[in-house]
CSV table of N, CA and C in Angstrom, one decimal:
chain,number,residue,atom,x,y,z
A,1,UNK,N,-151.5,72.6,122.8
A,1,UNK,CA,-150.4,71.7,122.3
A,1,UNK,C,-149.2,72.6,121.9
A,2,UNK,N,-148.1,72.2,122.6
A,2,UNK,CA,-147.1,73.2,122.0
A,2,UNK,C,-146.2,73.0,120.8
A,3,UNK,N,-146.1,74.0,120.2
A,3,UNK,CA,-145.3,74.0,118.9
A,3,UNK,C,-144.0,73.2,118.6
A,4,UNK,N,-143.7,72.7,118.0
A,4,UNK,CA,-142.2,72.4,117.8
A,4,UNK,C,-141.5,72.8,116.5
A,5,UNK,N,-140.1,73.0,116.8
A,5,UNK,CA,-139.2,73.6,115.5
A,5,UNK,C,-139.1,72.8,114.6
A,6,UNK,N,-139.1,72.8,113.4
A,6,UNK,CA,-138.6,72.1,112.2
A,6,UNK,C,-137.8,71.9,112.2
A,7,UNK,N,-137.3,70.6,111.7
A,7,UNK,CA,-136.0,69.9,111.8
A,7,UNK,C,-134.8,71.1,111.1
A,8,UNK,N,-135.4,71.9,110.0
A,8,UNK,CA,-134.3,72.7,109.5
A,8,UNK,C,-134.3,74.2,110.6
A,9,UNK,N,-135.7,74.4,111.1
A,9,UNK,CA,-135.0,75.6,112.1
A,9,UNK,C,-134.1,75.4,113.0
A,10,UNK,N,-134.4,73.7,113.7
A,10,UNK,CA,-133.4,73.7,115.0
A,10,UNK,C,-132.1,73.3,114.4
A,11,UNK,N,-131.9,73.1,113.2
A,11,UNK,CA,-130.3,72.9,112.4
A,11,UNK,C,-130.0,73.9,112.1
A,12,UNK,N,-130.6,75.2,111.6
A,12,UNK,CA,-130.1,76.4,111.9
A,12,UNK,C,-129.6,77.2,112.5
A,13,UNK,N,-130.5,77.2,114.0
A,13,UNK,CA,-130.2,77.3,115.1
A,13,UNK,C,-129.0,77.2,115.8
A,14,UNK,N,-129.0,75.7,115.7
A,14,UNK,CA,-127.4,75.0,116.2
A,14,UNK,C,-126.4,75.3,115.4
A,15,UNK,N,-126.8,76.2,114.1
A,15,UNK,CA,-125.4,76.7,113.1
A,15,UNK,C,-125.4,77.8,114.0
A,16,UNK,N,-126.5,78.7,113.7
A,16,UNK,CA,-126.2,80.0,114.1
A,16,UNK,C,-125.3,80.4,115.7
A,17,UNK,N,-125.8,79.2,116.7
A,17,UNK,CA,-125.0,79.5,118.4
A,17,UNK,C,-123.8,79.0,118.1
A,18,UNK,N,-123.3,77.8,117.1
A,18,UNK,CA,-122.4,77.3,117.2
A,18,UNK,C,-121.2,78.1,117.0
A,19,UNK,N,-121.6,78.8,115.7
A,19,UNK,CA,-120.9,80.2,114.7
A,19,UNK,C,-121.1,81.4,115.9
A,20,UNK,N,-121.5,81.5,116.8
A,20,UNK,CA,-121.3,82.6,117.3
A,20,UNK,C,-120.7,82.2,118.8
A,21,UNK,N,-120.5,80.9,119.3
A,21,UNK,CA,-119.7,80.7,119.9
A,21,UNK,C,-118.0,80.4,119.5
A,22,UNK,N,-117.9,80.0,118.3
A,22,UNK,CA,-116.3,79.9,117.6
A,22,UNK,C,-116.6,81.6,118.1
A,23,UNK,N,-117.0,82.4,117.2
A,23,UNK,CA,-116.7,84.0,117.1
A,23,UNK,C,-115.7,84.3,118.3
A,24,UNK,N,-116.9,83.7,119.0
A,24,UNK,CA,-116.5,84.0,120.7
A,24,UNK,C,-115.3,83.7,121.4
A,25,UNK,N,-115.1,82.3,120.7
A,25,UNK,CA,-113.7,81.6,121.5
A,25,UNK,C,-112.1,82.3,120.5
A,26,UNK,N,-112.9,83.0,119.5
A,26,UNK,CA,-111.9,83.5,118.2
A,26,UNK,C,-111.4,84.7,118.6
A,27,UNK,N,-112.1,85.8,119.6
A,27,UNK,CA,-112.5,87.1,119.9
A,27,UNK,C,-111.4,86.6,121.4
A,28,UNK,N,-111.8,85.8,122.5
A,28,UNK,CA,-110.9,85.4,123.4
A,28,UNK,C,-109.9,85.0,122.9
A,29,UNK,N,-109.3,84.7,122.1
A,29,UNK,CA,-107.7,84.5,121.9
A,29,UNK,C,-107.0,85.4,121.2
A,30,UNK,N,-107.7,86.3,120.4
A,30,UNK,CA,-107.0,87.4,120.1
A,30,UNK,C,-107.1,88.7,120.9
A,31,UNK,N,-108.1,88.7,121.9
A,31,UNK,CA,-107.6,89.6,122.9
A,31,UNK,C,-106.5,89.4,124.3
A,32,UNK,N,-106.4,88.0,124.2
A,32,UNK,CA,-105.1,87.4,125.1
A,32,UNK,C,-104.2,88.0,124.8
A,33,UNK,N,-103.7,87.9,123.3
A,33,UNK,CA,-102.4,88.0,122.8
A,33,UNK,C,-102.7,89.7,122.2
A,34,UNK,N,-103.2,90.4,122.1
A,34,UNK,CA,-103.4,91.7,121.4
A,34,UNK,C,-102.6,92.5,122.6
A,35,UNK,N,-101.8,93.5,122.2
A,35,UNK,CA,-101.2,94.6,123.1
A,35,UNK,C,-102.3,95.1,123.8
A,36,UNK,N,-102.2,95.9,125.3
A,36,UNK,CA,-103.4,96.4,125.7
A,36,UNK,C,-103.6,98.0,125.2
A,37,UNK,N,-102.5,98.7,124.5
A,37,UNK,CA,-102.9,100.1,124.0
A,37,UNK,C,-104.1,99.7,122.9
A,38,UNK,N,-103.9,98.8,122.2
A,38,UNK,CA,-104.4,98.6,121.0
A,38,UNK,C,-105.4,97.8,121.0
A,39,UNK,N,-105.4,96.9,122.5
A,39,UNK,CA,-107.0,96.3,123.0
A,39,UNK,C,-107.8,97.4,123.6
A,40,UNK,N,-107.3,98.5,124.0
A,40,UNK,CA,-108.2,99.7,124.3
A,40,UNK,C,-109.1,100.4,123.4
A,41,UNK,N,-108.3,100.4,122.6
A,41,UNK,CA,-108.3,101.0,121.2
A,41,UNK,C,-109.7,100.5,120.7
A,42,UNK,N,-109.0,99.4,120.4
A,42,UNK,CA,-110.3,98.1,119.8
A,42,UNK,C,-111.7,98.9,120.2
A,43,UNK,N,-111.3,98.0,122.0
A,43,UNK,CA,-112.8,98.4,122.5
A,43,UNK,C,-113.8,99.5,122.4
A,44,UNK,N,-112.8,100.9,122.5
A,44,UNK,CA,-113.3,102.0,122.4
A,44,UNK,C,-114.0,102.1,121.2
A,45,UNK,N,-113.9,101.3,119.6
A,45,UNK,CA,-114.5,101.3,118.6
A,45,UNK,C,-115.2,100.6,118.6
A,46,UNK,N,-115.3,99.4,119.3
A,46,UNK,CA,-116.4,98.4,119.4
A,46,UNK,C,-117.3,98.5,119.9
A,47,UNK,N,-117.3,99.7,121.3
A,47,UNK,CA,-118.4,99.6,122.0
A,47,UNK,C,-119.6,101.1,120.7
A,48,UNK,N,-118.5,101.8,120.2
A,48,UNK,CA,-119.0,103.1,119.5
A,48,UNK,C,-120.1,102.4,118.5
A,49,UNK,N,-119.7,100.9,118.1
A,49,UNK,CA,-120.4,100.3,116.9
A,49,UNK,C,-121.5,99.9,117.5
A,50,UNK,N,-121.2,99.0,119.0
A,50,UNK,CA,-122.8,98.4,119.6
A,50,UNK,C,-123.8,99.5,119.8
A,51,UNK,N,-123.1,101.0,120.4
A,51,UNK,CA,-124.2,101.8,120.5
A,51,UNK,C,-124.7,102.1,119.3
A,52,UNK,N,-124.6,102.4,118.0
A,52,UNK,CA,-125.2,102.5,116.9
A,52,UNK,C,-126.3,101.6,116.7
A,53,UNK,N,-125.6,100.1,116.6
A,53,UNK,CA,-126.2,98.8,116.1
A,53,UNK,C,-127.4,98.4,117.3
A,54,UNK,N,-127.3,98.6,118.7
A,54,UNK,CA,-127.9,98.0,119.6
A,54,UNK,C,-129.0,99.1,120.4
A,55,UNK,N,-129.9,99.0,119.1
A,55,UNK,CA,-131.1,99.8,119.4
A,55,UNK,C,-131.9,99.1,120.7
A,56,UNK,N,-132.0,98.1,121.1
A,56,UNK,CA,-132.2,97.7,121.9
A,56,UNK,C,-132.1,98.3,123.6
A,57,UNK,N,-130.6,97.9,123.6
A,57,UNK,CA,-130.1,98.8,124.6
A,57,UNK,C,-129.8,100.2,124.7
A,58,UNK,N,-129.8,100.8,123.4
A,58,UNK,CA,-129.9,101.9,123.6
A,58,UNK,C,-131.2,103.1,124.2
A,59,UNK,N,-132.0,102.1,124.0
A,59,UNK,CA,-133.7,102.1,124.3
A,59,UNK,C,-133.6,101.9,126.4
A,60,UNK,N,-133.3,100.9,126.8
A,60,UNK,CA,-133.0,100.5,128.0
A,60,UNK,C,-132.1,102.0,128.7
A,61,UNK,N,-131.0,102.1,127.8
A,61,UNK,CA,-130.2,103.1,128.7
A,61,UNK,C,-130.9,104.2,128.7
A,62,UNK,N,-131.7,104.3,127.7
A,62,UNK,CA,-132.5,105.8,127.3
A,62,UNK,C,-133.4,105.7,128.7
A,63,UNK,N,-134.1,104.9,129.1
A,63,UNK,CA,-135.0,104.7,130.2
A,63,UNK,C,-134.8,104.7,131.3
A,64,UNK,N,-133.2,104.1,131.5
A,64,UNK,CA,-132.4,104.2,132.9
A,64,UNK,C,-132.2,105.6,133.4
A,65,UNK,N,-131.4,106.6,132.3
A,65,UNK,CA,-131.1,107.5,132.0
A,65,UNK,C,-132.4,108.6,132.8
A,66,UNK,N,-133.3,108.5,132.0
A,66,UNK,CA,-134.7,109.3,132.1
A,66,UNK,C,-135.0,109.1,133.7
A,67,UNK,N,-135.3,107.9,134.6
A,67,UNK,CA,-135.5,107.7,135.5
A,67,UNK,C,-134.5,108.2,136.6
A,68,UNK,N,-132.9,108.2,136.4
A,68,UNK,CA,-131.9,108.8,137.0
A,68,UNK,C,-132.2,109.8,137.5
A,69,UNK,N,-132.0,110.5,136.3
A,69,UNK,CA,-131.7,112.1,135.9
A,69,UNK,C,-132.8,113.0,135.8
A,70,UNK,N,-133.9,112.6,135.0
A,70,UNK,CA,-135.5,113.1,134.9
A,70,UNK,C,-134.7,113.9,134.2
A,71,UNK,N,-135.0,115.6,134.5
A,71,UNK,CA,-135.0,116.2,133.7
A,71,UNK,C,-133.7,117.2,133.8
A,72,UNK,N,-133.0,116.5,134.8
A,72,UNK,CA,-131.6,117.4,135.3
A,72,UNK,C,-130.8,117.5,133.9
A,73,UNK,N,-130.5,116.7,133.0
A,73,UNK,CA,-129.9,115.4,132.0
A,73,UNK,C,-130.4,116.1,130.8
A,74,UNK,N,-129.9,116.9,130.1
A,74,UNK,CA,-130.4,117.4,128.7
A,74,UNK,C,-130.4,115.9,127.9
A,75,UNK,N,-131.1,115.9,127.0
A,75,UNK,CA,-131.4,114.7,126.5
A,75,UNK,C,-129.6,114.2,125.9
A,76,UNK,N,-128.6,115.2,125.1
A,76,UNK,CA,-127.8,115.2,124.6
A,76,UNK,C,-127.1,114.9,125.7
A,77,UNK,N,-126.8,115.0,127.0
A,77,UNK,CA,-125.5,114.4,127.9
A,77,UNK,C,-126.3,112.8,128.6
A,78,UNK,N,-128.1,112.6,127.9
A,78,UNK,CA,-128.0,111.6,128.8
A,78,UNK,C,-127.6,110.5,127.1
A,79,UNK,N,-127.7,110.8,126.0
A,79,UNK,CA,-127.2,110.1,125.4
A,79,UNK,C,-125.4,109.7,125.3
A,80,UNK,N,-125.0,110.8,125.6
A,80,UNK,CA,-123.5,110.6,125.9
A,80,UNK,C,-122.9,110.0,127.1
A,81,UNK,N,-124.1,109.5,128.3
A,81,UNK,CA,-123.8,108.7,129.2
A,81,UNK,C,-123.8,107.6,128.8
A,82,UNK,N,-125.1,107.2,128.5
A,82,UNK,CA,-125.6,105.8,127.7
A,82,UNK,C,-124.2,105.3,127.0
A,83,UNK,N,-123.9,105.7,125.7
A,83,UNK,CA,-122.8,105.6,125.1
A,83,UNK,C,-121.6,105.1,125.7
A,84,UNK,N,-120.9,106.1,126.6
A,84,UNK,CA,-120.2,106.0,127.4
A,84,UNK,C,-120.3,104.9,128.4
A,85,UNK,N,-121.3,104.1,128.4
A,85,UNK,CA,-121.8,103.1,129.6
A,85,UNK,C,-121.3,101.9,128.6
A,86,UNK,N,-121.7,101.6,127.6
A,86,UNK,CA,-121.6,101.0,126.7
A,86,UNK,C,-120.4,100.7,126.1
A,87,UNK,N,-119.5,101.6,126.2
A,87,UNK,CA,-118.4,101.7,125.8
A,87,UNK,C,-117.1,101.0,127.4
A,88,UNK,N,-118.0,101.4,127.9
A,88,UNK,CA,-117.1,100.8,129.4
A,88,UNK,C,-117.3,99.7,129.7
A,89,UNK,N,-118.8,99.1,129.3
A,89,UNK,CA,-119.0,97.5,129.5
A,89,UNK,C,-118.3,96.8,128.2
A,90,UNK,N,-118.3,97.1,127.0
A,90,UNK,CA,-117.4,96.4,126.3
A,90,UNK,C,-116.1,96.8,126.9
A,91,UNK,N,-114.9,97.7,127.0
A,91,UNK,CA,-113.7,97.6,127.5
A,91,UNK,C,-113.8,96.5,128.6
A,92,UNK,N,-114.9,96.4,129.5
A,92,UNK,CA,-114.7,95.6,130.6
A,92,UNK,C,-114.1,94.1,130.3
A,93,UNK,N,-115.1,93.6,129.4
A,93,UNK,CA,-115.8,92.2,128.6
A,93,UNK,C,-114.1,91.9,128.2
A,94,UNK,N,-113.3,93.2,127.2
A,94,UNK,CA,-112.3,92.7,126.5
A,94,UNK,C,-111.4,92.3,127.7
A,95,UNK,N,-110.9,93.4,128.6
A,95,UNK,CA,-110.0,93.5,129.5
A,95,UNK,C,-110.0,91.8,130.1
A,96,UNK,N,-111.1,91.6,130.7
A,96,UNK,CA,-111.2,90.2,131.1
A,96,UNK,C,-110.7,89.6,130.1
A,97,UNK,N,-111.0,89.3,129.0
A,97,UNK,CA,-110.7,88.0,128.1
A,97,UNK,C,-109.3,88.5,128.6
A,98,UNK,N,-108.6,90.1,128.0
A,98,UNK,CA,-107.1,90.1,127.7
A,98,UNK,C,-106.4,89.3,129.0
A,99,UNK,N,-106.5,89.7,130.2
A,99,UNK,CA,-106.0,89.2,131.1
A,99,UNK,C,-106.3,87.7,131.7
A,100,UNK,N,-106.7,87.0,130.8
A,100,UNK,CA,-107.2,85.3,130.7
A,100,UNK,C,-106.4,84.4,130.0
A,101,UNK,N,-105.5,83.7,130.8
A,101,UNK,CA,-105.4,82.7,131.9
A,101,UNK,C,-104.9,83.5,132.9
A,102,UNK,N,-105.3,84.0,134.3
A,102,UNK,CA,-104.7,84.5,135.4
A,102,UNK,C,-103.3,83.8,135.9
A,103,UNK,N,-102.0,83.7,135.3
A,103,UNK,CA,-101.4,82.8,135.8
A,103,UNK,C,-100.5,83.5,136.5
A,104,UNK,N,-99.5,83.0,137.5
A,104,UNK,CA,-98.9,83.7,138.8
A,104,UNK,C,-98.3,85.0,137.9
A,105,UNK,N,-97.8,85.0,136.5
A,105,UNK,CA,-97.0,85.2,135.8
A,105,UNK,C,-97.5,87.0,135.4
A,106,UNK,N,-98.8,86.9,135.0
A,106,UNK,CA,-99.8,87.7,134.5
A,106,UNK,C,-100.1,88.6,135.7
A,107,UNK,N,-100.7,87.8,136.6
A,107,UNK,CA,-100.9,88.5,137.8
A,107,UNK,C,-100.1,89.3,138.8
A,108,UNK,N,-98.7,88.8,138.4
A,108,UNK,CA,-97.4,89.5,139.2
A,108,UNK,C,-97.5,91.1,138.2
A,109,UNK,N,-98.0,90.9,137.4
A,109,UNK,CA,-97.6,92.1,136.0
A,109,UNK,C,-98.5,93.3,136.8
A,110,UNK,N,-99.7,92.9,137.6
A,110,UNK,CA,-100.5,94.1,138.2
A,110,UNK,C,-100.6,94.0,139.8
A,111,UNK,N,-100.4,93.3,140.1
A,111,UNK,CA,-100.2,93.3,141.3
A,111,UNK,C,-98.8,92.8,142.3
A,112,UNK,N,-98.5,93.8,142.9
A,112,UNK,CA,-97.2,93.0,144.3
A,112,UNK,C,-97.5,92.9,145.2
A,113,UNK,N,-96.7,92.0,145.4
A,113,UNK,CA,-96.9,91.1,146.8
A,113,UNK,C,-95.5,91.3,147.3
A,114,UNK,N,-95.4,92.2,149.0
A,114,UNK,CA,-94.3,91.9,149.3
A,114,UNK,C,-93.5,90.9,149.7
A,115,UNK,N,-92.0,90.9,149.4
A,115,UNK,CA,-91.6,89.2,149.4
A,115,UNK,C,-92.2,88.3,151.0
A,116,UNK,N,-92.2,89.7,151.9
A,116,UNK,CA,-92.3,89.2,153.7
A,116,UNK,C,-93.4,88.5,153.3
A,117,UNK,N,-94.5,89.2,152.5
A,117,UNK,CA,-95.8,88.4,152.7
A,117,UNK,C,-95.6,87.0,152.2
A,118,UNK,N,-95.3,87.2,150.6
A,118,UNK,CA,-95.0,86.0,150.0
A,118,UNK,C,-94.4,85.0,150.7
A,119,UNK,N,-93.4,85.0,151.8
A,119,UNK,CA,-92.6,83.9,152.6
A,119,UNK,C,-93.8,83.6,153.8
A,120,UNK,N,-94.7,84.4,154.4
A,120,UNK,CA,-95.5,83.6,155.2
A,120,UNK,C,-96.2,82.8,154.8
A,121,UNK,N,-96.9,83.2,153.5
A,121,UNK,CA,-98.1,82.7,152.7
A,121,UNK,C,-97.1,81.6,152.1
A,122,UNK,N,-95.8,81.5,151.1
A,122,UNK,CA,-95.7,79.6,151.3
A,122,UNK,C,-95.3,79.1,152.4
A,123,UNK,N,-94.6,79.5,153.1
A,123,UNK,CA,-94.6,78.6,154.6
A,123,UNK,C,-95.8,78.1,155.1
A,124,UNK,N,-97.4,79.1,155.2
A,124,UNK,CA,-98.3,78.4,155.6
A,124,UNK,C,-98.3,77.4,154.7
A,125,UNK,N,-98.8,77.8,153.8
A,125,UNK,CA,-99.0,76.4,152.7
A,125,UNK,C,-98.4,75.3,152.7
A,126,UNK,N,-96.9,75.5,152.9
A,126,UNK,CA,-95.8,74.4,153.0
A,126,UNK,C,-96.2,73.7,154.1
A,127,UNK,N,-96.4,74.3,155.5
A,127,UNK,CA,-96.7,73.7,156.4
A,127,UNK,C,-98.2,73.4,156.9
A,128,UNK,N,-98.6,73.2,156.5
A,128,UNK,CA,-100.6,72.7,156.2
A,128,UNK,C,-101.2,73.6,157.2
A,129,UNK,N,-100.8,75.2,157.6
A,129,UNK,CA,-101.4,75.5,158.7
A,129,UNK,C,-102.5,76.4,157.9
A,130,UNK,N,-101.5,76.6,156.6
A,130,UNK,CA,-102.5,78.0,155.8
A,130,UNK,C,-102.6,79.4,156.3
A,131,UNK,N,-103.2,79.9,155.9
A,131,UNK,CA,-103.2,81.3,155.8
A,131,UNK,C,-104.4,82.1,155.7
A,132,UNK,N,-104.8,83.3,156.4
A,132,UNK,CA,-105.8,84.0,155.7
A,132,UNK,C,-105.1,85.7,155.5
A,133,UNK,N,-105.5,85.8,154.5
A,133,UNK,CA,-105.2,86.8,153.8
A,133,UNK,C,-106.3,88.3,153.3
A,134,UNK,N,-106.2,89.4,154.1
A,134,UNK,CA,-107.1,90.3,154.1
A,134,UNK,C,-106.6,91.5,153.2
A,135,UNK,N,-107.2,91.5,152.2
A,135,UNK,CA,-106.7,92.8,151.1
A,135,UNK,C,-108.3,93.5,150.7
A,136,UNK,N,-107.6,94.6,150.1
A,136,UNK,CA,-108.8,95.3,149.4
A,136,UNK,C,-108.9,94.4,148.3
A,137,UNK,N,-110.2,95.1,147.7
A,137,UNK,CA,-110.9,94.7,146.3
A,137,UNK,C,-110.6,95.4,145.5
A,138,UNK,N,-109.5,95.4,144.3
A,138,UNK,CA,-109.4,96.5,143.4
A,138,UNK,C,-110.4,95.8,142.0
A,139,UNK,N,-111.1,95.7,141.6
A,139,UNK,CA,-112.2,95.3,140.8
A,139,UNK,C,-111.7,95.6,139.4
A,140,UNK,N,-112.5,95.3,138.4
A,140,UNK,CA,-112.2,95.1,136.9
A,140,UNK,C,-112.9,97.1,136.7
A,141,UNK,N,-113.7,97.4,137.7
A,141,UNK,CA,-114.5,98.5,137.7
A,141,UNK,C,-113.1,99.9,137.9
A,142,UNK,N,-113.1,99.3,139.4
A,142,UNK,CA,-111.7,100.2,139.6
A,142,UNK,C,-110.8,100.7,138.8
A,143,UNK,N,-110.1,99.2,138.5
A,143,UNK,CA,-109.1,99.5,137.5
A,143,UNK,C,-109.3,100.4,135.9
A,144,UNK,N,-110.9,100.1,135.8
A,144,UNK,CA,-111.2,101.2,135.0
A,144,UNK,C,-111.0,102.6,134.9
A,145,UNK,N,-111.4,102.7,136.1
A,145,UNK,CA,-111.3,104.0,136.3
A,145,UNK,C,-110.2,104.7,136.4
A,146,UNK,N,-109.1,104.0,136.7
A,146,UNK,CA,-107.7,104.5,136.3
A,146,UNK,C,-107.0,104.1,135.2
A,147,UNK,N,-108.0,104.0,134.3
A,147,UNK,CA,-107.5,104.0,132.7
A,147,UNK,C,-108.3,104.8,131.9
A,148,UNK,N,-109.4,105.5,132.2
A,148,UNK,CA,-110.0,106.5,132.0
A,148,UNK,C,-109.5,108.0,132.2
């Protein structure tokens, strides 16, 4: 027979995801509007706090780590990878929120488009024939890496 929650656990519950989704939608709007030196900033301290607080993953990277590296990896640089992994997946998490709504506006801010292209691409459009369009992938990854 399976268990069921108490009326006050699953009310709890629904406080506790609800409260941590406001958090969430609270955390997305102030990193929209936060400068990005000082959304870096952030992150770099936020991710320093999860590796403390998130024994969890710290345990996982510890294991990743071990299996990589074996014994190449003094224990001291694979903790500073770990860290550093952690610190790169939070900057990632923020960066996206910051650059959310992608609007033509936002997106002109990191990327150009030369005008030749821009004039074929609305002409196709204008004229229902469309367009395909072949670019590289500059990734949320990439971009990291030239802010590192």
């Amino acid at each position: 027979m399976a268990r069921t929650k108490s009326k006050a656990r699953r009310w709890g519950t629904k406080l506790v995801e609800g409260a941590f989704y406001h958090t969430l939608v609270a955390v997305a709007v102030l990193c929209r509007w936060t400068p990005t030196p000082l959304l870096l900033a952030g992150a770099w301290i936020l991710g320093n706090v999860v590796y403390v607080f998130d024994r969890r993953g710290r345990r996982a990277g510890r294991q990743n780590t071990d299996i990589v590296y074996g014994d190449r990896k003094t224990p001291r640089e694979k903790r500073h990878i770990v860290r550093a992994s952690i610190r790169g997946t939070v900057r990632s998490i923020l960066i996206l929120l910051h650059a959310a709504p992608m609007t033509a506006e936002r997106i002109g801010r990191w990327v150009d488009v030369p005008d030749e292209l821009g004039t074929v691409l609305r002409d196709g459009a204008r004229e229902a024939h469309g367009a395909i369009v072949v670019s590289g992938h500059v990734g949320n990854w990439e971009v990291l890496l030239g802010l590192a």
